[in-house]
PDB file of C-alpha atoms and ligand atoms in Angstrom:
ATOM      1  CA  MET A   1     -17.423-118.226 -20.504  1.00 97.00           C
ATOM      2  CA  LEU A   2     -20.796-117.533 -22.121  1.00 98.00           C
ATOM      3  CA  LYS A   3     -21.818-118.440 -25.632  1.00 98.00           C
ATOM      4  CA  CYS A   4     -25.231-117.899 -27.186  1.00 98.00           C
ATOM      5  CA  ASP A   5     -25.547-119.585 -30.531  1.00 97.00           C
ATOM      6  CA  ASP A   6     -28.273-118.689 -33.037  1.00 98.00           C
ATOM      7  CA  LEU A   7     -30.900-117.898 -30.388  1.00 98.00           C
ATOM      8  CA  SER A   8     -34.478-117.216 -31.352  1.00 98.00           C
ATOM      9  CA  ALA A   9     -37.321-116.515 -28.939  1.00 98.00           C
ATOM     10  CA  ALA A  10     -40.883-115.254 -29.223  1.00 97.00           C
ATOM     11  CA  TYR A  11     -43.857-114.103 -27.176  1.00 97.00           C
ATOM     12  CA  GLY A  12     -46.637-115.875 -29.087  1.00 95.00           C
ATOM     13  CA  ASP A  13     -46.498-114.386 -32.571  1.00 95.00           C
ATOM     14  CA  ILE A  14     -44.131-111.598 -31.557  1.00 96.00           C
ATOM     15  CA  VAL A  15     -40.609-112.674 -32.443  1.00 97.00           C
ATOM     16  CA  ALA A  16     -38.332-110.950 -29.918  1.00 98.00           C
ATOM     17  CA  LEU A  17     -34.954-112.504 -30.807  1.00 98.00           C
ATOM     18  CA  ARG A  18     -33.729-113.884 -34.118  1.00 98.00           C
ATOM     19  CA  GLY A  19     -30.433-115.624 -34.771  1.00 97.00           C
ATOM     20  CA  ILE A  20     -28.548-114.071 -31.862  1.00 98.00           C
ATOM     21  CA  THR A  21     -24.936-115.217 -31.545  1.00 98.00           C
ATOM     22  CA  ILE A  22     -22.759-113.653 -28.867  1.00 98.00           C
ATOM     23  CA  SER A  23     -19.819-114.733 -26.750  1.00 98.00           C
ATOM     24  CA  VAL A  24     -18.326-113.348 -23.571  1.00 98.00           C
ATOM     25  CA  ALA A  25     -14.850-114.155 -22.240  1.00 98.00           C
ATOM     26  CA  PRO A  26     -14.004-114.489 -18.533  1.00 98.00           C
ATOM     27  CA  GLY A  27     -13.434-111.095 -16.901  1.00 98.00           C
ATOM     28  CA  GLU A  28     -15.059-109.064 -19.676  1.00 98.00           C
ATOM     29  CA  ALA A  29     -17.766-106.435 -19.298  1.00 98.00           C
ATOM     30  CA  VAL A  30     -19.973-106.573 -22.380  1.00 98.00           C
ATOM     31  CA  ALA A  31     -22.870-104.208 -23.099  1.00 98.00           C
ATOM     32  CA  LEU A  32     -26.046-104.918 -25.039  1.00 97.00           C
ATOM     33  CA  ILE A  33     -27.342-101.637 -26.359  1.00 95.00           C
ATOM     34  CA  GLY A  34     -30.331-100.688 -28.460  1.00 93.00           C
ATOM     35  CA  ALA A  35     -33.638 -98.843 -28.424  1.00 91.00           C
ATOM     36  CA  ASN A  36     -36.670 -99.702 -26.343  1.00 92.00           C
ATOM     37  CA  GLY A  37     -38.177-102.974 -27.635  1.00 94.00           C
ATOM     38  CA  ALA A  38     -34.973-104.140 -29.362  1.00 95.00           C
ATOM     39  CA  GLY A  39     -34.919-107.409 -27.398  1.00 97.00           C
ATOM     40  CA  LYS A  40     -32.259-106.663 -24.751  1.00 97.00           C
ATOM     41  CA  THR A  41     -34.310-107.791 -21.745  1.00 97.00           C
ATOM     42  CA  THR A  42     -35.480-110.892 -23.600  1.00 98.00           C
ATOM     43  CA  LEU A  43     -31.861-111.840 -24.343  1.00 98.00           C
ATOM     44  CA  LEU A  44     -30.864-111.555 -20.669  1.00 98.00           C
ATOM     45  CA  ARG A  45     -33.942-113.616 -19.742  1.00 97.00           C
ATOM     46  CA  ALA A  46     -32.945-116.260 -22.268  1.00 98.00           C
ATOM     47  CA  ILE A  47     -29.486-116.475 -20.667  1.00 98.00           C
ATOM     48  CA  SER A  48     -30.840-116.771 -17.120  1.00 97.00           C
ATOM     49  CA  GLY A  49     -33.539-119.263 -18.127  1.00 97.00           C
ATOM     50  CA  LEU A  50     -36.612-117.071 -17.693  1.00 96.00           C
ATOM     51  CA  MET A  51     -37.419-117.026 -21.417  1.00 97.00           C
ATOM     52  CA  PRO A  52     -37.780-120.286 -23.363  1.00 96.00           C
ATOM     53  CA  LEU A  53     -35.878-120.596 -26.640  1.00 97.00           C
ATOM     54  CA  ARG A  54     -37.469-121.379 -29.972  1.00 96.00           C
ATOM     55  CA  LYS A  55     -34.088-122.155 -31.422  1.00 96.00           C
ATOM     56  CA  GLY A  56     -30.389-122.074 -30.564  1.00 97.00           C
ATOM     57  CA  SER A  57     -28.326-122.885 -27.496  1.00 97.00           C
ATOM     58  CA  VAL A  58     -26.726-121.236 -24.488  1.00 98.00           C
ATOM     59  CA  GLN A  59     -23.410-122.489 -23.151  1.00 98.00           C
ATOM     60  CA  PHE A  60     -21.825-121.482 -19.885  1.00 98.00           C
ATOM     61  CA  ASN A  61     -18.294-122.551 -18.940  1.00 96.00           C
ATOM     62  CA  GLY A  62     -18.282-125.059 -21.772  1.00 92.00           C
ATOM     63  CA  GLY A  63     -21.539-126.844 -20.922  1.00 95.00           C
ATOM     64  CA  ALA A  64     -25.021-126.465 -22.409  1.00 96.00           C
ATOM     65  CA  ILE A  65     -27.391-124.882 -19.870  1.00 97.00           C
ATOM     66  CA  ASP A  66     -30.512-124.672 -22.077  1.00 92.00           C
ATOM     67  CA  ARG A  67     -32.306-127.369 -20.138  1.00 92.00           C
ATOM     68  CA  LEU A  68     -31.515-125.991 -16.684  1.00 96.00           C
ATOM     69  CA  SER A  69     -34.140-124.173 -14.617  1.00 96.00           C
ATOM     70  CA  PRO A  70     -33.412-120.554 -13.639  1.00 95.00           C
ATOM     71  CA  GLU A  71     -32.643-121.752 -10.075  1.00 93.00           C
ATOM     72  CA  LYS A  72     -30.060-124.247 -11.324  1.00 94.00           C
ATOM     73  CA  ARG A  73     -28.491-121.579 -13.514  1.00 96.00           C
ATOM     74  CA  VAL A  74     -28.053-119.401 -10.411  1.00 94.00           C
ATOM     75  CA  ARG A  75     -26.248-122.317  -8.791  1.00 93.00           C
ATOM     76  CA  THR A  76     -23.927-122.675 -11.791  1.00 94.00           C
ATOM     77  CA  GLY A  77     -22.952-119.025 -11.225  1.00 96.00           C
ATOM     78  CA  ILE A  78     -25.319-116.803 -13.224  1.00 97.00           C
ATOM     79  CA  ALA A  79     -26.938-113.929 -11.304  1.00 96.00           C
ATOM     80  CA  HIS A  80     -29.561-111.721 -12.965  1.00 96.00           C
ATOM     81  CA  VAL A  81     -30.452-108.245 -11.718  1.00 96.00           C
ATOM     82  CA  PRO A  82     -33.787-107.635 -13.451  1.00 94.00           C
ATOM     83  CA  GLU A  83     -35.131-104.464 -14.974  1.00 92.00           C
ATOM     84  CA  GLY A  84     -36.859-102.466 -12.229  1.00 87.00           C
ATOM     85  CA  ARG A  85     -34.636-103.975  -9.486  1.00 79.00           C
ATOM     86  CA  ARG A  86     -37.444-105.972  -7.753  1.00 87.00           C
ATOM     87  CA  ILE A  87     -36.153-105.707  -4.253  1.00 92.00           C
ATOM     88  CA  PHE A  88     -38.465-106.872  -1.451  1.00 93.00           C
ATOM     89  CA  PRO A  89     -40.016-103.657  -0.045  1.00 91.00           C
ATOM     90  CA  GLY A  90     -41.140-105.232   3.254  1.00 95.00           C
ATOM     91  CA  LEU A  91     -37.757-106.794   4.035  1.00 96.00           C
ATOM     92  CA  THR A  92     -34.835-104.923   5.518  1.00 97.00           C
ATOM     93  CA  VAL A  93     -31.707-104.244   3.500  1.00 97.00           C
ATOM     94  CA  ARG A  94     -29.924-107.050   5.338  1.00 97.00           C
ATOM     95  CA  GLU A  95     -32.822-109.474   4.763  1.00 96.00           C
ATOM     96  CA  ASN A  96     -32.880-108.635   1.046  1.00 96.00           C
ATOM     97  CA  LEU A  97     -29.187-109.523   0.870  1.00 96.00           C
ATOM     98  CA  GLU A  98     -29.813-112.719   2.819  1.00 94.00           C
ATOM     99  CA  VAL A  99     -32.291-113.812   0.118  1.00 92.00           C
ATOM    100  CA  GLY A 100     -29.472-113.616  -2.433  1.00 91.00           C
ATOM    101  CA  ALA A 101     -27.356-115.946  -0.315  1.00 91.00           C
ATOM    102  CA  ALA A 102     -30.197-118.475  -0.028  1.00 86.00           C
ATOM    103  CA  ALA A 103     -29.615-119.519  -3.648  1.00 77.00           C
ATOM    104  CA  ARG A 104     -26.575-121.533  -2.569  1.00 77.00           C
ATOM    105  CA  ARG A 105     -25.708-123.707   0.389  1.00 78.00           C
ATOM    106  CA  ALA A 106     -23.269-121.554   2.283  1.00 83.00           C
ATOM    107  CA  SER A 107     -22.042-121.552   5.840  1.00 89.00           C
ATOM    108  CA  ARG A 108     -22.675-118.606   8.167  1.00 90.00           C
ATOM    109  CA  THR A 109     -18.990-117.735   7.981  1.00 92.00           C
ATOM    110  CA  GLU A 110     -19.130-117.555   4.173  1.00 92.00           C
ATOM    111  CA  ILE A 111     -22.329-115.502   4.213  1.00 93.00           C
ATOM    112  CA  ASN A 112     -20.850-113.064   6.736  1.00 94.00           C
ATOM    113  CA  ALA A 113     -17.788-112.663   4.520  1.00 94.00           C
ATOM    114  CA  ASP A 114     -20.124-111.919   1.590  1.00 94.00           C
ATOM    115  CA  PHE A 115     -21.976-109.295   3.635  1.00 96.00           C
ATOM    116  CA  GLU A 116     -18.637-107.605   4.314  1.00 96.00           C
ATOM    117  CA  HIS A 117     -17.753-107.756   0.615  1.00 95.00           C
ATOM    118  CA  VAL A 118     -21.079-106.158  -0.403  1.00 96.00           C
ATOM    119  CA  PHE A 119     -20.863-103.535   2.364  1.00 97.00           C
ATOM    120  CA  ALA A 120     -17.324-102.634   1.271  1.00 95.00           C
ATOM    121  CA  LEU A 121     -18.617-102.030  -2.257  1.00 95.00           C
ATOM    122  CA  PHE A 122     -21.730-100.187  -1.095  1.00 95.00           C
ATOM    123  CA  PRO A 123     -21.065 -98.497   2.269  1.00 95.00           C
ATOM    124  CA  ARG A 124     -24.506 -96.898   2.178  1.00 94.00           C
ATOM    125  CA  LEU A 125     -26.119-100.333   2.378  1.00 96.00           C
ATOM    126  CA  LYS A 126     -24.149-101.008   5.532  1.00 97.00           C
ATOM    127  CA  GLU A 127     -25.426 -97.800   7.123  1.00 96.00           C
ATOM    128  CA  ARG A 128     -28.986 -98.659   6.129  1.00 97.00           C
ATOM    129  CA  GLN A 129     -28.948-102.410   6.736  1.00 96.00           C
ATOM    130  CA  LYS A 130     -31.810-102.327   9.257  1.00 97.00           C
ATOM    131  CA  GLN A 131     -34.052-100.088   7.129  1.00 97.00           C
ATOM    132  CA  LEU A 132     -36.867-101.511   5.022  1.00 96.00           C
ATOM    133  CA  GLY A 133     -36.303-101.856   1.283  1.00 93.00           C
ATOM    134  CA  TRP A 134     -39.025 -99.384   0.364  1.00 92.00           C
ATOM    135  CA  SER A 135     -37.372 -96.590   2.345  1.00 94.00           C
ATOM    136  CA  LEU A 136     -34.305 -96.550   0.077  1.00 94.00           C
ATOM    137  CA  SER A 137     -33.797 -94.098  -2.770  1.00 92.00           C
ATOM    138  CA  GLY A 138     -33.785 -95.401  -6.356  1.00 92.00           C
ATOM    139  CA  GLY A 139     -29.989 -95.441  -6.475  1.00 92.00           C
ATOM    140  CA  GLU A 140     -29.762 -97.302  -3.170  1.00 94.00           C
ATOM    141  CA  GLN A 141     -32.357 -99.816  -4.368  1.00 95.00           C
ATOM    142  CA  GLN A 142     -30.217-100.471  -7.437  1.00 95.00           C
ATOM    143  CA  MET A 143     -27.169-100.973  -5.212  1.00 95.00           C
ATOM    144  CA  LEU A 144     -29.220-103.371  -3.089  1.00 97.00           C
ATOM    145  CA  ALA A 145     -30.369-105.332  -6.147  1.00 96.00           C
ATOM    146  CA  ILE A 146     -26.748-105.662  -7.306  1.00 97.00           C
ATOM    147  CA  GLY A 147     -25.603-106.537  -3.782  1.00 97.00           C
ATOM    148  CA  ARG A 148     -28.284-109.210  -3.532  1.00 96.00           C
ATOM    149  CA  ALA A 149     -27.054-110.743  -6.796  1.00 96.00           C
ATOM    150  CA  LEU A 150     -23.457-110.724  -5.511  1.00 96.00           C
ATOM    151  CA  MET A 151     -24.566-112.677  -2.426  1.00 96.00           C
ATOM    152  CA  SER A 152     -25.061-115.716  -4.684  1.00 93.00           C
ATOM    153  CA  ARG A 153     -21.301-115.545  -5.490  1.00 94.00           C
ATOM    154  CA  PRO A 154     -21.867-115.404  -9.239  1.00 96.00           C
ATOM    155  CA  ARG A 155     -19.287-115.945 -11.941  1.00 97.00           C
ATOM    156  CA  LEU A 156     -21.423-114.002 -14.412  1.00 98.00           C
ATOM    157  CA  LEU A 157     -23.494-110.946 -13.498  1.00 98.00           C
ATOM    158  CA  LEU A 158     -26.383-109.933 -15.775  1.00 98.00           C
ATOM    159  CA  LEU A 159     -27.589-106.349 -15.274  1.00 98.00           C
ATOM    160  CA  ASP A 160     -30.751-105.010 -16.906  1.00 97.00           C
ATOM    161  CA  GLU A 161     -30.866-101.196 -17.196  1.00 96.00           C
ATOM    162  CA  PRO A 162     -29.084-100.413 -13.930  1.00 95.00           C
ATOM    163  CA  SER A 163     -29.315 -96.664 -14.595  1.00 94.00           C
ATOM    164  CA  LEU A 164     -33.046 -96.587 -15.397  1.00 93.00           C
ATOM    165  CA  GLY A 165     -34.891 -93.826 -13.557  1.00 90.00           C
ATOM    166  CA  LEU A 166     -31.812 -92.580 -11.711  1.00 93.00           C
ATOM    167  CA  ALA A 167     -30.607 -88.983 -11.636  1.00 92.00           C
ATOM    168  CA  PRO A 168     -27.360 -88.611 -13.633  1.00 92.00           C
ATOM    169  CA  ARG A 169     -25.131 -88.361 -10.566  1.00 92.00           C
ATOM    170  CA  LEU A 170     -26.584 -91.546  -9.069  1.00 92.00           C
ATOM    171  CA  ALA A 171     -26.426 -93.375 -12.388  1.00 94.00           C
ATOM    172  CA  GLU A 172     -22.716 -92.534 -12.527  1.00 94.00           C
ATOM    173  CA  GLU A 173     -22.249 -93.733  -8.979  1.00 93.00           C
ATOM    174  CA  VAL A 174     -23.928 -97.063  -9.773  1.00 94.00           C
ATOM    175  CA  TYR A 175     -21.744 -97.390 -12.879  1.00 95.00           C
ATOM    176  CA  ALA A 176     -18.593 -96.661 -10.908  1.00 95.00           C
ATOM    177  CA  SER A 177     -19.539 -99.607  -8.679  1.00 95.00           C
ATOM    178  CA  ILE A 178     -20.154-101.820 -11.706  1.00 97.00           C
ATOM    179  CA  ALA A 179     -16.705-100.883 -13.080  1.00 97.00           C
ATOM    180  CA  ASN A 180     -15.261-101.709  -9.674  1.00 96.00           C
ATOM    181  CA  ILE A 181     -16.978-105.120  -9.588  1.00 97.00           C
ATOM    182  CA  ASN A 182     -15.718-105.911 -13.088  1.00 98.00           C
ATOM    183  CA  GLU A 183     -12.170-104.796 -12.229  1.00 97.00           C
ATOM    184  CA  GLY A 184     -12.367-107.216  -9.316  1.00 95.00           C
ATOM    185  CA  GLY A 185     -12.594-109.978 -11.917  1.00 97.00           C
ATOM    186  CA  LEU A 186     -16.337-110.637 -12.222  1.00 98.00           C
ATOM    187  CA  THR A 187     -17.676-111.073 -15.761  1.00 98.00           C
ATOM    188  CA  VAL A 188     -20.544-108.684 -16.537  1.00 98.00           C
ATOM    189  CA  VAL A 189     -23.180-108.497 -19.263  1.00 98.00           C
ATOM    190  CA  LEU A 190     -25.157-105.279 -19.027  1.00 97.00           C
ATOM    191  CA  VAL A 191     -28.159-103.980 -20.880  1.00 97.00           C
ATOM    192  CA  GLU A 192     -28.549-100.220 -21.225  1.00 92.00           C
ATOM    193  CA  GLN A 193     -30.439 -97.525 -23.031  1.00 87.00           C
ATOM    194  CA  ASN A 194     -27.932 -95.056 -21.607  1.00 90.00           C
ATOM    195  CA  THR A 195     -25.353 -95.822 -24.285  1.00 92.00           C
ATOM    196  CA  VAL A 196     -22.826 -93.260 -23.055  1.00 91.00           C
ATOM    197  CA  LEU A 197     -22.556 -94.891 -19.625  1.00 93.00           C
ATOM    198  CA  ALA A 198     -22.623 -98.429 -20.997  1.00 95.00           C
ATOM    199  CA  LEU A 199     -19.767 -97.763 -23.432  1.00 95.00           C
ATOM    200  CA  GLN A 200     -17.694 -96.172 -20.669  1.00 94.00           C
ATOM    201  CA  VAL A 201     -17.730 -99.292 -18.518  1.00 96.00           C
ATOM    202  CA  ALA A 202     -17.946-102.115 -21.076  1.00 98.00           C
ATOM    203  CA  GLN A 203     -14.938-103.165 -23.118  1.00 98.00           C
ATOM    204  CA  ARG A 204     -17.164-104.511 -25.927  1.00 98.00           C
ATOM    205  CA  ALA A 205     -20.751-104.137 -27.007  1.00 97.00           C
ATOM    206  CA  TYR A 206     -23.410-105.620 -29.243  1.00 97.00           C
ATOM    207  CA  VAL A 207     -26.045-103.376 -30.812  1.00 96.00           C
ATOM    208  CA  LEU A 208     -29.535-104.870 -31.077  1.00 96.00           C
ATOM    209  CA  GLU A 209     -32.276-103.758 -33.411  1.00 95.00           C
ATOM    210  CA  ASN A 210     -35.578-105.590 -33.842  1.00 96.00           C
ATOM    211  CA  GLY A 211     -34.298-108.699 -32.122  1.00 97.00           C
ATOM    212  CA  GLN A 212     -31.115-108.951 -34.169  1.00 97.00           C
ATOM    213  CA  ILE A 213     -27.511-107.983 -33.656  1.00 97.00           C
ATOM    214  CA  ILE A 214     -26.634-105.347 -36.212  1.00 95.00           C
ATOM    215  CA  LEU A 215     -23.173-104.381 -34.945  1.00 95.00           C
ATOM    216  CA  SER A 216     -20.582-105.568 -32.503  1.00 97.00           C
ATOM    217  CA  ASP A 217     -17.183-104.148 -31.692  1.00 97.00           C
ATOM    218  CA  ARG A 218     -14.920-102.768 -29.011  1.00 97.00           C
ATOM    219  CA  ALA A 219     -16.654-100.058 -26.992  1.00 96.00           C
ATOM    220  CA  ASP A 220     -14.172 -97.356 -28.009  1.00 95.00           C
ATOM    221  CA  ARG A 221     -14.748 -98.090 -31.700  1.00 95.00           C
ATOM    222  CA  LEU A 222     -18.549 -98.159 -31.301  1.00 94.00           C
ATOM    223  CA  ARG A 223     -18.466 -94.718 -29.662  1.00 91.00           C
ATOM    224  CA  ASP A 224     -17.130 -93.359 -32.935  1.00 90.00           C
ATOM    225  CA  HIS A 225     -19.300 -95.469 -35.229  1.00 90.00           C
ATOM    226  CA  PRO A 226     -21.608 -93.214 -37.292  1.00 87.00           C
ATOM    227  CA  ARG A 227     -24.639 -95.426 -36.787  1.00 85.00           C
ATOM    228  CA  VAL A 228     -24.179 -95.575 -33.022  1.00 85.00           C
ATOM    229  CA  ARG A 229     -23.474 -91.843 -32.780  1.00 84.00           C
ATOM    230  CA  ASP A 230     -26.582 -90.942 -34.775  1.00 81.00           C
ATOM    231  CA  ALA A 231     -29.022 -93.421 -33.269  1.00 80.00           C
ATOM    232  CA  TYR A 232     -27.860 -93.849 -29.687  1.00 77.00           C
ATOM    233  CA  LEU A 233     -25.503 -91.060 -28.676  1.00 74.00           C
ATOM    234  CA  GLY A 234     -27.555 -88.162 -29.968  1.00 68.00           C
ATOM    235  CA  LYS A 235     -24.611 -86.590 -31.780  1.00 54.00           C
TER     236      LYS A 235
HETATM  237  N1  ADP S   1     -44.321-110.189 -21.932  1.00 54.15           N
HETATM  238  C1  ADP S   1     -44.355-109.854 -23.226  1.00 54.15           C
HETATM  239  N2  ADP S   1     -45.374-110.209 -24.025  1.00 54.15           N
HETATM  240  C2  ADP S   1     -45.405-109.889 -25.336  1.00 54.15           C
HETATM  241  N3  ADP S   1     -44.417-109.216 -25.969  1.00 54.15           N
HETATM  242  C3  ADP S   1     -43.374-108.828 -25.225  1.00 54.15           C
HETATM  243  C4  ADP S   1     -43.271-109.124 -23.836  1.00 54.15           C
HETATM  244  N4  ADP S   1     -42.101-108.606 -23.379  1.00 54.15           N
HETATM  245  C5  ADP S   1     -41.512-108.027 -24.444  1.00 54.15           C
HETATM  246  N5  ADP S   1     -42.268-108.156 -25.545  1.00 54.15           N
HETATM  247  C6  ADP S   1     -41.919-107.672 -26.902  1.00 54.15           C
HETATM  248  O1  ADP S   1     -40.694-108.264 -27.281  1.00 54.15           O
HETATM  249  C7  ADP S   1     -39.861-107.309 -27.929  1.00 54.15           C
HETATM  250  C8  ADP S   1     -38.546-107.163 -27.180  1.00 54.15           C
HETATM  251  O2  ADP S   1     -38.803-106.640 -25.882  1.00 54.15           O
HETATM  252  P1  ADP S   1     -37.687-106.448 -24.784  1.00 54.15           P
HETATM  253  O3  ADP S   1     -36.801-107.637 -24.776  1.00 54.15           O
HETATM  254  O4  ADP S   1     -38.374-106.099 -23.521  1.00 54.15           O
HETATM  255  O5  ADP S   1     -36.869-105.193 -25.349  1.00 54.15           O
HETATM  256  P2  ADP S   1     -35.872-104.170 -24.653  1.00 54.15           P
HETATM  257  O6  ADP S   1     -35.469-104.746 -23.345  1.00 54.15           O
HETATM  258  O7  ADP S   1     -34.735-104.027 -25.608  1.00 54.15           O
HETATM  259  O8  ADP S   1     -36.620-102.882 -24.492  1.00 54.15           O
HETATM  260  C9  ADP S   1     -40.672-106.027 -28.012  1.00 54.15           C
HETATM  261  O9  ADP S   1     -41.304-106.004 -29.265  1.00 54.15           O
HETATM  262  C10 ADP S   1     -41.676-106.177 -26.904  1.00 54.15           C
HETATM  263  O10 ADP S   1     -42.851-105.470 -27.182  1.00 54.15           O
HETATM  264 MG1   MG S   2     -35.628-103.974 -21.443  1.00 54.15          MG
END
């Protein structure tokens, strides 16, 4: 479904990605793990079109998408939940979700069905739909950011550090929802510093260090890999 081939990207002189090759099959949940500054966010931004490439190509469903704007990539089915959630604080929960639906031309009936789908996944958003975005807790804001992405009816969901800043119980709750979404058939690529959580939900993972992939394997094998255990699992 997704194929990144030999990607390189840089911020001026700072090379953030070098020779990144990854592929993701339909229905998979794949994690990108690695320390702060490894290049995880930059890789997600390269996939969603927010970061220009110096080299390499990105293919989605068999076609090259390198030349497409971020907006067009959303329309081809890629939804990106950015680091820090970026919900609209002055809009209500319902209005934030509505913004996600605006990315595609959908009928009212379709949008209402999507609201029901998101509210079934996140009942707390339904209860709080008339509240302003800023009044939500961190965990609820993350749920709202994911819900907003789902309103664009994506085929691929990109999640950047969904557990960042959340208390452990809430992080687990958000991850249970992500597992649920993936079990429903949606393909997920998630970036995490919380390696334990990421390897619980993802079936496969790539480990990034200094803008390069140094390891990739099934999640269960990576959990037992000495390098991953020492560097990322604190064992
Ligand atoms: N806007 C930016 N300008 C300059 N350098 C940046 C910018 N964003 C990230 N970088 C650098 O690019 C590298 C990769 O960053 P990033 O992709 O954010 O890593 P991660 O998400 O894994 O923490 C780091 O060295 C970081 O300092
Ligand atoms: Mg990051």
